[in-house]
């Protein structure tokens, strides 16, 4: 099938590359000329394991291409996916739909023959109705159907998620449009079984937000249980395993830490709250999740200060890991930002490193000494803090760490280390919920 992907960011590029790997002909469109030029030159603008090889293979096979000309790319498409950004709008927190609306208007002018317009972007309930109205108003003669197909990709594991999905959610009421979507995803039908879940368009839009809100709730729940564990002398890892083995609960997203971040959970929980307010259906649990998570990030900075003796003014603090999770360069709403700012507000000097996120971190953090290796960050520090659980930080030499630190303090905000081993090397070990 002929697929046009509008937006060559994280979702658009990963989705487009995977669709082309299925055998579809895919054109990725973006208004950013520099980004398209880089993609044509084989340079991938984001870090995602395996994406560079996937893109190169399908470009060479002639199934994947890049352009800034939406009209030409859309004219012959069977399905046009809208995969543009929907960031939180400044001032009120609503999802900014200006890019979605602009894409819809431009698509309308290029349509030739029946085409399925697919909302891949994360959008509030009713956005599909908006897209339908915009296209019908701009081009009254257009033959089209609008469907919702939210993405459920985890950064760092996006390709595997796309090719081996738990489910594919498709929302729409036009049977022609739904049949096109079944054909688009037919390569994922194994043994006659399909992971596709069909529903109304508004149901699909809400499913994305509800799913992310529920996962954010699990994270926040175990983080608050971790705080209680510290007070009562329990180990949150034991508690998490004890409840996670209940198949009604499951063990995923029960790792206590410094709070959630990234491109989805923070903005999607807030956008859900705004939608709920508009429809007079308050989401009190999600409201509490958002508030607790915001508080927790800076509280982790205070935890570091307490571990370092209660006063970090003029002291060097080593931060290992900046991105919101490993295997990505994404700094959006990363816990490291609030933690570092709390330390700086207390007068600390921060040295930080990350395998992939330093360039992105420079854009959001001032006054930080960015270094290339953990040992360079640790030397002379009053405490070393594990903020992101990159593999590169999982087997650090504790004895070497002890000799380099000005104070032998290790704060493990991801619970990746064993207390006894750290203490045997002479380190003062602090963890979360233990």
Short mmCIF file of C-alpha atoms in Angstrom, two decimals:
data_model
loop_
_atom_site.label_atom_id
_atom_site.label_comp_id
_atom_site.label_asym_id
_atom_site.label_seq_id
_atom_site.Cartn_x
_atom_site.Cartn_y
_atom_site.Cartn_z
CA UNK A 1 0.00 0.00 0.00
CA UNK A 2 1.00 3.63 -0.47
CA UNK A 3 1.41 5.34 2.91
CA UNK A 4 2.23 8.96 3.63
CA UNK A 5 3.48 9.82 7.12
CA UNK A 6 3.17 13.50 8.04
CA UNK A 7 5.75 14.27 10.70
CA UNK A 8 9.20 12.72 10.81
CA UNK A 9 9.72 12.96 14.55
CA UNK A 10 9.84 10.03 16.93
CA UNK A 11 6.44 8.48 16.18
CA UNK A 12 6.38 9.30 12.48
CA UNK A 13 9.88 8.10 11.70
CA UNK A 14 9.63 4.87 13.68
CA UNK A 15 6.16 4.09 12.31
CA UNK A 16 7.12 4.94 8.75
CA UNK A 17 10.28 2.84 8.87
CA UNK A 18 8.40 -0.14 10.33
CA UNK A 19 5.57 0.11 7.79
CA UNK A 20 8.15 0.12 4.99
CA UNK A 21 9.80 -2.93 6.53
CA UNK A 22 6.41 -4.66 6.22
CA UNK A 23 6.60 -4.06 2.46
CA UNK A 24 4.49 -0.91 2.15
CA UNK A 25 5.74 2.09 0.16
CA UNK A 26 6.15 4.93 2.64
CA UNK A 27 6.91 8.62 2.20
CA UNK A 28 7.75 10.57 5.36
CA UNK A 29 6.94 14.27 5.14
CA UNK A 30 8.24 17.09 7.30
CA UNK A 31 8.33 20.87 6.94
CA UNK A 32 11.79 20.98 8.52
CA UNK A 33 14.05 21.11 5.46
CA UNK A 34 17.17 20.48 7.53
CA UNK A 35 15.66 17.34 9.06
CA UNK A 36 14.62 15.95 5.68
CA UNK A 37 18.05 16.74 4.21
CA UNK A 38 19.67 14.91 7.13
CA UNK A 39 17.38 11.89 6.71
CA UNK A 40 18.15 11.75 2.99
CA UNK A 41 21.83 11.76 3.92
CA UNK A 42 21.29 8.83 6.29
CA UNK A 43 21.47 10.84 9.51
CA UNK A 44 18.84 9.93 12.12
CA UNK A 45 17.73 12.93 14.25
CA UNK A 46 16.77 10.85 17.31
CA UNK A 47 18.40 8.03 19.24
CA UNK A 48 16.44 4.79 19.11
CA UNK A 49 18.25 1.44 19.11
CA UNK A 50 18.14 -0.20 15.67
CA UNK A 51 16.39 2.69 13.92
CA UNK A 52 19.37 3.75 11.81
CA UNK A 53 19.77 0.25 10.35
CA UNK A 54 16.01 -0.08 9.76
CA UNK A 55 15.83 3.24 7.90
CA UNK A 56 18.92 2.53 5.82
CA UNK A 57 17.70 -0.92 4.78
CA UNK A 58 14.32 0.32 3.57
CA UNK A 59 15.68 3.42 1.85
CA UNK A 60 18.07 1.16 -0.07
CA UNK A 61 15.17 -1.16 -0.96
CA UNK A 62 13.24 1.82 -2.34
CA UNK A 63 10.33 1.45 0.07
CA UNK A 64 11.08 4.48 2.27
CA UNK A 65 11.70 8.06 1.18
CA UNK A 66 11.61 11.56 2.63
CA UNK A 67 10.25 14.85 1.32
CA UNK A 68 9.02 18.31 2.29
CA UNK A 69 6.33 18.26 -0.42
CA UNK A 70 3.14 17.09 1.26
CA UNK A 71 0.94 17.64 -1.80
CA UNK A 72 2.95 15.29 -3.97
CA UNK A 73 3.29 12.69 -1.20
CA UNK A 74 -0.43 12.74 -0.39
CA UNK A 75 -1.78 12.61 -3.91
CA UNK A 76 -1.20 8.88 -4.45
CA UNK A 77 -1.60 7.70 -0.85
CA UNK A 78 -4.05 5.04 0.28
CA UNK A 79 -3.57 6.18 3.89
CA UNK A 80 -2.18 9.43 5.24
CA UNK A 81 -1.00 9.30 8.85
CA UNK A 82 -0.87 12.50 10.90
CA UNK A 83 2.04 12.06 13.31
CA UNK A 84 2.83 15.62 14.31
CA UNK A 85 3.54 16.93 17.80
CA UNK A 86 0.77 17.77 20.27
CA UNK A 87 2.71 19.45 23.09
CA UNK A 88 1.07 20.96 26.13
CA UNK A 89 -0.15 24.43 25.27
CA UNK A 90 1.50 27.21 27.19
CA UNK A 91 -0.62 28.78 29.85
CA UNK A 92 -3.40 26.22 30.25
CA UNK A 93 -1.93 22.73 29.69
CA UNK A 94 -4.34 21.74 26.92
CA UNK A 95 -2.89 19.72 24.03
CA UNK A 96 -1.76 22.10 21.28
CA UNK A 97 -3.57 20.88 18.16
CA UNK A 98 -2.36 23.60 15.81
CA UNK A 99 -0.03 21.22 13.95
CA UNK A 100 -2.80 18.62 13.56
CA UNK A 101 -5.25 21.20 12.22
CA UNK A 102 -2.68 22.65 9.82
CA UNK A 103 -1.86 19.18 8.51
CA UNK A 104 -5.56 18.43 7.97
CA UNK A 105 -6.06 21.62 5.94
CA UNK A 106 -3.03 20.90 3.78
CA UNK A 107 -4.06 17.27 3.28
CA UNK A 108 -7.52 18.37 2.10
CA UNK A 109 -6.10 20.34 -0.78
CA UNK A 110 -4.01 17.38 -1.99
CA UNK A 111 -6.57 14.56 -1.85
CA UNK A 112 -7.23 12.62 -5.04
CA UNK A 113 -9.61 9.69 -4.78
CA UNK A 114 -10.72 7.92 -1.61
CA UNK A 115 -8.09 8.26 1.13
CA UNK A 116 -7.98 7.28 4.78
CA UNK A 117 -6.74 10.01 7.13
CA UNK A 118 -5.24 8.45 10.24
CA UNK A 119 -4.68 10.35 13.47
CA UNK A 120 -1.51 8.76 14.85
CA UNK A 121 -0.71 11.73 17.08
CA UNK A 122 -1.90 11.62 20.68
CA UNK A 123 -4.96 13.84 20.62
CA UNK A 124 -7.89 14.68 22.91
CA UNK A 125 -11.32 13.16 22.42
CA UNK A 126 -13.09 14.81 19.50
CA UNK A 127 -9.99 15.67 17.47
CA UNK A 128 -11.00 13.24 14.75
CA UNK A 129 -14.25 15.21 14.41
CA UNK A 130 -12.20 18.40 14.02
CA UNK A 131 -10.02 16.87 11.32
CA UNK A 132 -13.10 15.63 9.46
CA UNK A 133 -14.69 19.10 9.56
CA UNK A 134 -11.51 20.84 8.41
CA UNK A 135 -11.07 18.54 5.42
CA UNK A 136 -14.75 18.70 4.41
CA UNK A 137 -14.76 22.49 4.67
CA UNK A 138 -11.49 22.92 2.77
CA UNK A 139 -12.33 20.42 0.02
CA UNK A 140 -16.09 19.68 -0.14
CA UNK A 141 -15.55 17.18 -2.98
CA UNK A 142 -12.97 15.07 -1.13
CA UNK A 143 -13.61 11.36 -0.61
CA UNK A 144 -12.10 10.34 2.69
CA UNK A 145 -12.53 8.68 6.06
CA UNK A 146 -10.91 9.76 9.31
CA UNK A 147 -9.82 7.08 11.77
CA UNK A 148 -7.91 7.10 15.05
CA UNK A 149 -4.87 4.83 15.46
CA UNK A 150 -3.00 5.86 18.64
CA UNK A 151 0.59 4.74 19.11
CA UNK A 152 1.83 2.73 22.10
CA UNK A 153 5.60 2.87 21.55
CA UNK A 154 8.08 2.80 24.41
CA UNK A 155 11.18 4.89 23.77
CA UNK A 156 14.16 2.57 23.66
CA UNK A 157 12.03 -0.39 22.52
CA UNK A 158 9.87 1.25 19.85
CA UNK A 159 10.70 -1.01 16.91
CA UNK A 160 9.93 -4.18 18.83
CA UNK A 161 6.75 -2.60 20.19
CA UNK A 162 5.61 -1.70 16.68
CA UNK A 163 6.36 -5.12 15.21
CA UNK A 164 5.12 -7.16 18.18
CA UNK A 165 2.27 -5.08 19.63
CA UNK A 166 0.07 -6.04 22.56
CA UNK A 167 -2.77 -4.50 20.57
CA UNK A 168 -3.48 -2.21 17.63
CA UNK A 169 -6.33 0.17 18.40
CA UNK A 170 -8.34 1.41 15.42
CA UNK A 171 -11.27 3.78 15.88
CA UNK A 172 -13.69 4.59 13.08
CA UNK A 173 -17.13 4.02 11.61
CA UNK A 174 -16.49 4.07 7.85
CA UNK A 175 -16.14 0.45 6.69
CA UNK A 176 -14.00 1.40 3.69
CA UNK A 177 -11.61 3.19 6.00
CA UNK A 178 -11.52 0.32 8.46
CA UNK A 179 -10.79 -2.15 5.65
CA UNK A 180 -7.81 -0.06 4.53
CA UNK A 181 -6.48 -0.10 8.08
CA UNK A 182 -6.84 -3.87 8.28
CA UNK A 183 -4.77 -4.13 5.11
CA UNK A 184 -2.15 -1.71 6.45
CA UNK A 185 -1.63 -3.90 9.52
CA UNK A 186 -2.19 -7.26 7.79
CA UNK A 187 1.51 -8.25 8.15
CA UNK A 188 0.91 -8.46 11.91
CA UNK A 189 -1.90 -11.00 11.58
CA UNK A 190 -0.27 -14.25 12.73
CA UNK A 191 -1.94 -17.63 12.38
CA UNK A 192 -5.19 -15.95 11.47
CA UNK A 193 -5.15 -14.00 14.73
CA UNK A 194 -5.04 -10.23 14.81
CA UNK A 195 -4.02 -7.94 17.67
CA UNK A 196 -6.39 -5.31 16.26
CA UNK A 197 -9.05 -3.85 18.55
CA UNK A 198 -11.75 -1.96 16.66
CA UNK A 199 -13.94 0.64 18.34
CA UNK A 200 -15.40 4.10 17.89
CA UNK A 201 -13.08 6.94 16.96
CA UNK A 202 -13.65 8.72 20.26
CA UNK A 203 -13.10 5.46 22.11
CA UNK A 204 -9.71 5.04 20.43
CA UNK A 205 -8.72 8.62 21.26
CA UNK A 206 -9.59 8.10 24.91
CA UNK A 207 -7.90 4.70 25.08
CA UNK A 208 -4.49 6.29 24.53
CA UNK A 209 -4.93 8.80 27.35
CA UNK A 210 -6.50 6.28 29.71
CA UNK A 211 -3.67 3.80 29.15
CA UNK A 212 -0.94 6.34 29.87
CA UNK A 213 -2.79 7.69 32.89
CA UNK A 214 -3.13 4.18 34.33
CA UNK A 215 0.59 3.44 33.89
CA UNK A 216 1.49 6.79 35.44
CA UNK A 217 -0.75 5.86 38.36
CA UNK A 218 1.08 2.54 38.88
CA UNK A 219 4.42 4.35 38.95
CA UNK A 220 3.19 6.96 41.39
CA UNK A 221 1.53 4.36 43.59
CA UNK A 222 4.71 2.34 44.07
CA UNK A 223 6.71 5.52 44.65
CA UNK A 224 4.44 6.46 47.54
CA UNK A 225 4.64 2.90 48.88
CA UNK A 226 8.44 3.28 48.69
CA UNK A 227 8.24 6.31 50.98
CA UNK A 228 6.22 4.28 53.47
CA UNK A 229 8.71 1.41 53.22
CA UNK A 230 11.52 3.72 54.29
CA UNK A 231 9.51 4.78 57.36
CA UNK A 232 8.53 1.28 58.49
CA UNK A 233 11.74 -0.57 57.63
CA UNK A 234 10.48 -2.59 54.64
CA UNK A 235 12.04 -3.06 51.19
CA UNK A 236 9.89 -1.74 48.35
CA UNK A 237 11.39 -4.31 45.98
CA UNK A 238 9.93 -7.09 48.09
CA UNK A 239 6.57 -5.36 48.26
CA UNK A 240 6.54 -4.73 44.50
CA UNK A 241 7.30 -8.38 43.79
CA UNK A 242 4.71 -9.50 46.30
CA UNK A 243 1.94 -7.54 44.62
CA UNK A 244 3.26 -7.84 41.07
CA UNK A 245 2.97 -11.62 41.07
CA UNK A 246 -0.78 -11.15 41.35
CA UNK A 247 -1.78 -11.39 37.69
CA UNK A 248 -4.55 -8.87 38.27
CA UNK A 249 -1.83 -6.30 39.03
CA UNK A 250 1.26 -7.42 37.08
CA UNK A 251 4.88 -6.54 37.77
CA UNK A 252 5.45 -3.88 35.11
CA UNK A 253 5.76 -0.23 36.14
CA UNK A 254 6.30 -1.16 39.78
CA UNK A 255 9.93 -0.07 40.04
CA UNK A 256 10.22 2.71 42.60
CA UNK A 257 12.24 5.72 41.50
CA UNK A 258 12.36 9.50 41.15
CA UNK A 259 9.10 9.87 39.23
CA UNK A 260 7.97 9.57 35.64
CA UNK A 261 8.97 11.87 32.79
CA UNK A 262 9.28 11.68 29.02
CA UNK A 263 7.23 12.78 26.05
CA UNK A 264 3.96 11.04 26.96
CA UNK A 265 2.98 10.59 30.61
CA UNK A 266 3.42 14.21 31.79
CA UNK A 267 1.58 15.90 28.94
CA UNK A 268 -1.02 13.16 28.43
CA UNK A 269 -2.13 13.06 32.06
CA UNK A 270 -2.56 16.83 32.05
CA UNK A 271 -4.40 16.77 28.71
CA UNK A 272 -6.75 14.10 30.09
CA UNK A 273 -7.49 16.30 33.10
CA UNK A 274 -8.30 19.24 30.83
CA UNK A 275 -10.62 17.11 28.70
CA UNK A 276 -12.30 15.77 31.85
CA UNK A 277 -12.84 19.31 33.11
CA UNK A 278 -14.44 20.36 29.83
CA UNK A 279 -16.85 17.41 29.99
CA UNK A 280 -17.49 17.90 33.73
CA UNK A 281 -16.19 14.45 34.61
CA UNK A 282 -13.35 15.11 37.09
CA UNK A 283 -10.54 12.54 37.27
CA UNK A 284 -9.53 12.87 40.93
CA UNK A 285 -7.11 9.95 40.92
CA UNK A 286 -5.21 11.33 37.92
CA UNK A 287 -5.16 14.79 39.53
CA UNK A 288 -3.44 13.28 42.56
CA UNK A 289 -0.98 11.35 40.36
CA UNK A 290 0.11 14.51 38.56
CA UNK A 291 0.55 16.45 41.80
CA UNK A 292 2.46 13.67 43.58
CA UNK A 293 4.78 13.11 40.64
CA UNK A 294 5.61 16.81 40.32
CA UNK A 295 6.42 16.99 44.03
CA UNK A 296 8.50 13.81 44.01
CA UNK A 297 11.12 14.96 41.51
CA UNK A 298 12.28 17.91 43.59
CA UNK A 299 11.92 15.81 46.74
CA UNK A 300 14.60 13.51 45.30
CA UNK A 301 16.91 16.53 45.22
CA UNK A 302 16.25 17.07 48.91
CA UNK A 303 16.94 13.38 49.50
CA UNK A 304 20.39 13.83 47.95
CA UNK A 305 21.07 16.89 50.07
CA UNK A 306 20.16 15.00 53.25
CA UNK A 307 22.37 12.07 52.24
CA UNK A 308 25.31 14.43 51.69
CA UNK A 309 25.03 15.73 55.25
CA UNK A 310 22.29 18.31 54.93
CA UNK A 311 24.37 21.04 53.33
CA UNK A 312 25.70 20.92 49.75
CA UNK A 313 26.67 24.57 49.34
CA UNK A 314 29.95 24.68 47.45
CA UNK A 315 30.03 20.89 47.18
CA UNK A 316 30.30 18.92 43.95
CA UNK A 317 27.49 16.43 43.25
CA UNK A 318 27.89 13.82 40.49
CA UNK A 319 24.75 13.02 38.50
CA UNK A 320 24.87 9.81 36.45
CA UNK A 321 22.07 9.70 33.90
CA UNK A 322 20.10 12.66 32.55
CA UNK A 323 17.45 11.26 30.21
CA UNK A 324 14.08 10.24 31.62
CA UNK A 325 14.88 6.58 30.90
CA UNK A 326 17.76 4.60 29.37
CA UNK A 327 18.17 3.92 25.63
CA UNK A 328 16.89 7.33 24.57
CA UNK A 329 18.21 10.88 24.28
CA UNK A 330 14.88 12.34 25.42
CA UNK A 331 15.10 14.93 28.19
CA UNK A 332 11.46 15.98 28.20
CA UNK A 333 10.24 16.27 31.81
CA UNK A 334 13.13 14.11 32.97
CA UNK A 335 13.41 13.83 36.78
CA UNK A 336 17.06 14.86 36.45
CA UNK A 337 15.99 18.42 35.61
CA UNK A 338 14.14 19.04 38.88
CA UNK A 339 16.76 17.16 40.91
CA UNK A 340 19.63 19.20 39.48
CA UNK A 341 17.79 22.49 39.94
CA UNK A 342 17.03 21.62 43.56
CA UNK A 343 20.72 20.90 44.13
CA UNK A 344 21.77 24.12 42.40
CA UNK A 345 19.27 26.13 44.43
CA UNK A 346 20.95 24.70 47.54
CA UNK A 347 24.34 25.91 46.29
CA UNK A 348 25.74 22.67 44.89
CA UNK A 349 28.03 22.41 41.89
CA UNK A 350 26.72 19.70 39.58
CA UNK A 351 28.78 17.51 37.28
CA UNK A 352 26.75 15.21 35.04
CA UNK A 353 27.10 12.61 32.32
CA UNK A 354 24.82 10.51 30.14
CA UNK A 355 25.58 8.12 27.27
CA UNK A 356 23.18 9.83 24.85
CA UNK A 357 21.44 12.79 26.47
CA UNK A 358 24.11 15.45 27.03
CA UNK A 359 23.36 17.55 23.95
CA UNK A 360 19.64 17.60 24.76
CA UNK A 361 20.41 18.37 28.40
CA UNK A 362 22.50 21.41 27.48
CA UNK A 363 19.35 22.99 26.05
CA UNK A 364 17.41 22.77 29.33
CA UNK A 365 20.04 22.94 32.09
CA UNK A 366 22.33 25.85 32.88
CA UNK A 367 25.40 25.89 35.09
CA UNK A 368 26.05 22.15 34.85
CA UNK A 369 29.48 20.72 34.11
CA UNK A 370 28.83 18.05 31.48
CA UNK A 371 31.53 15.39 31.33
CA UNK A 372 32.20 12.33 29.21
CA UNK A 373 32.65 9.63 31.83
CA UNK A 374 31.15 8.79 35.24
CA UNK A 375 34.63 8.81 36.80
CA UNK A 376 35.22 12.38 35.68
CA UNK A 377 31.92 13.38 37.31
CA UNK A 378 32.61 11.43 40.52
CA UNK A 379 36.11 12.77 41.19
CA UNK A 380 35.98 15.17 44.15
CA UNK A 381 32.19 14.86 44.59
CA UNK A 382 30.41 14.83 47.95
CA UNK A 383 27.88 12.35 46.54
CA UNK A 384 27.26 10.34 43.40
CA UNK A 385 23.62 10.01 42.32
CA UNK A 386 22.19 7.38 39.97
CA UNK A 387 19.27 9.09 38.23
CA UNK A 388 18.92 7.01 35.04
CA UNK A 389 19.61 3.28 35.06
CA UNK A 390 21.79 3.05 31.95
CA UNK A 391 23.62 -0.28 31.57
CA UNK A 392 26.89 1.66 31.63
CA UNK A 393 26.25 2.55 35.29
CA UNK A 394 25.14 -0.86 36.55
CA UNK A 395 28.60 -2.31 37.27
CA UNK A 396 30.69 0.62 38.48
CA UNK A 397 33.73 -0.24 40.59
CA UNK A 398 32.72 0.73 44.14
CA UNK A 399 36.26 0.73 45.49
CA UNK A 400 37.42 3.08 42.76
CA UNK A 401 34.36 5.22 43.46
CA UNK A 402 35.31 5.37 47.15
CA UNK A 403 38.82 6.61 46.39
CA UNK A 404 37.58 9.37 44.07
CA UNK A 405 34.75 10.76 46.20
CA UNK A 406 35.31 13.58 48.67
CA UNK A 407 32.53 12.02 50.78
CA UNK A 408 31.73 8.31 50.33
CA UNK A 409 28.03 8.83 49.55
CA UNK A 410 26.15 6.87 46.88
CA UNK A 411 22.48 7.75 46.27
CA UNK A 412 20.82 5.11 44.12
CA UNK A 413 17.50 6.52 42.93
CA UNK A 414 16.86 3.50 40.68
CA UNK A 415 17.69 0.68 43.14
CA UNK A 416 20.18 -0.95 40.77
CA UNK A 417 22.82 -1.78 43.40
CA UNK A 418 23.15 -4.15 46.34
CA UNK A 419 23.49 -2.36 49.68
CA UNK A 420 25.83 -4.92 51.24
CA UNK A 421 28.27 -4.77 48.32
CA UNK A 422 28.34 -0.97 48.35
CA UNK A 423 28.83 -0.79 52.10
CA UNK A 424 31.56 -3.44 51.99
CA UNK A 425 33.49 -1.11 49.69
CA UNK A 426 33.19 1.68 52.28
CA UNK A 427 30.34 3.60 50.70
CA UNK A 428 27.41 5.13 52.54
CA UNK A 429 24.52 3.77 50.52
CA UNK A 430 21.11 5.44 50.11
CA UNK A 431 18.31 3.98 47.99
CA UNK A 432 14.58 4.46 47.34
CA UNK A 433 12.16 2.58 49.54
CA UNK A 434 14.83 0.46 51.21
#
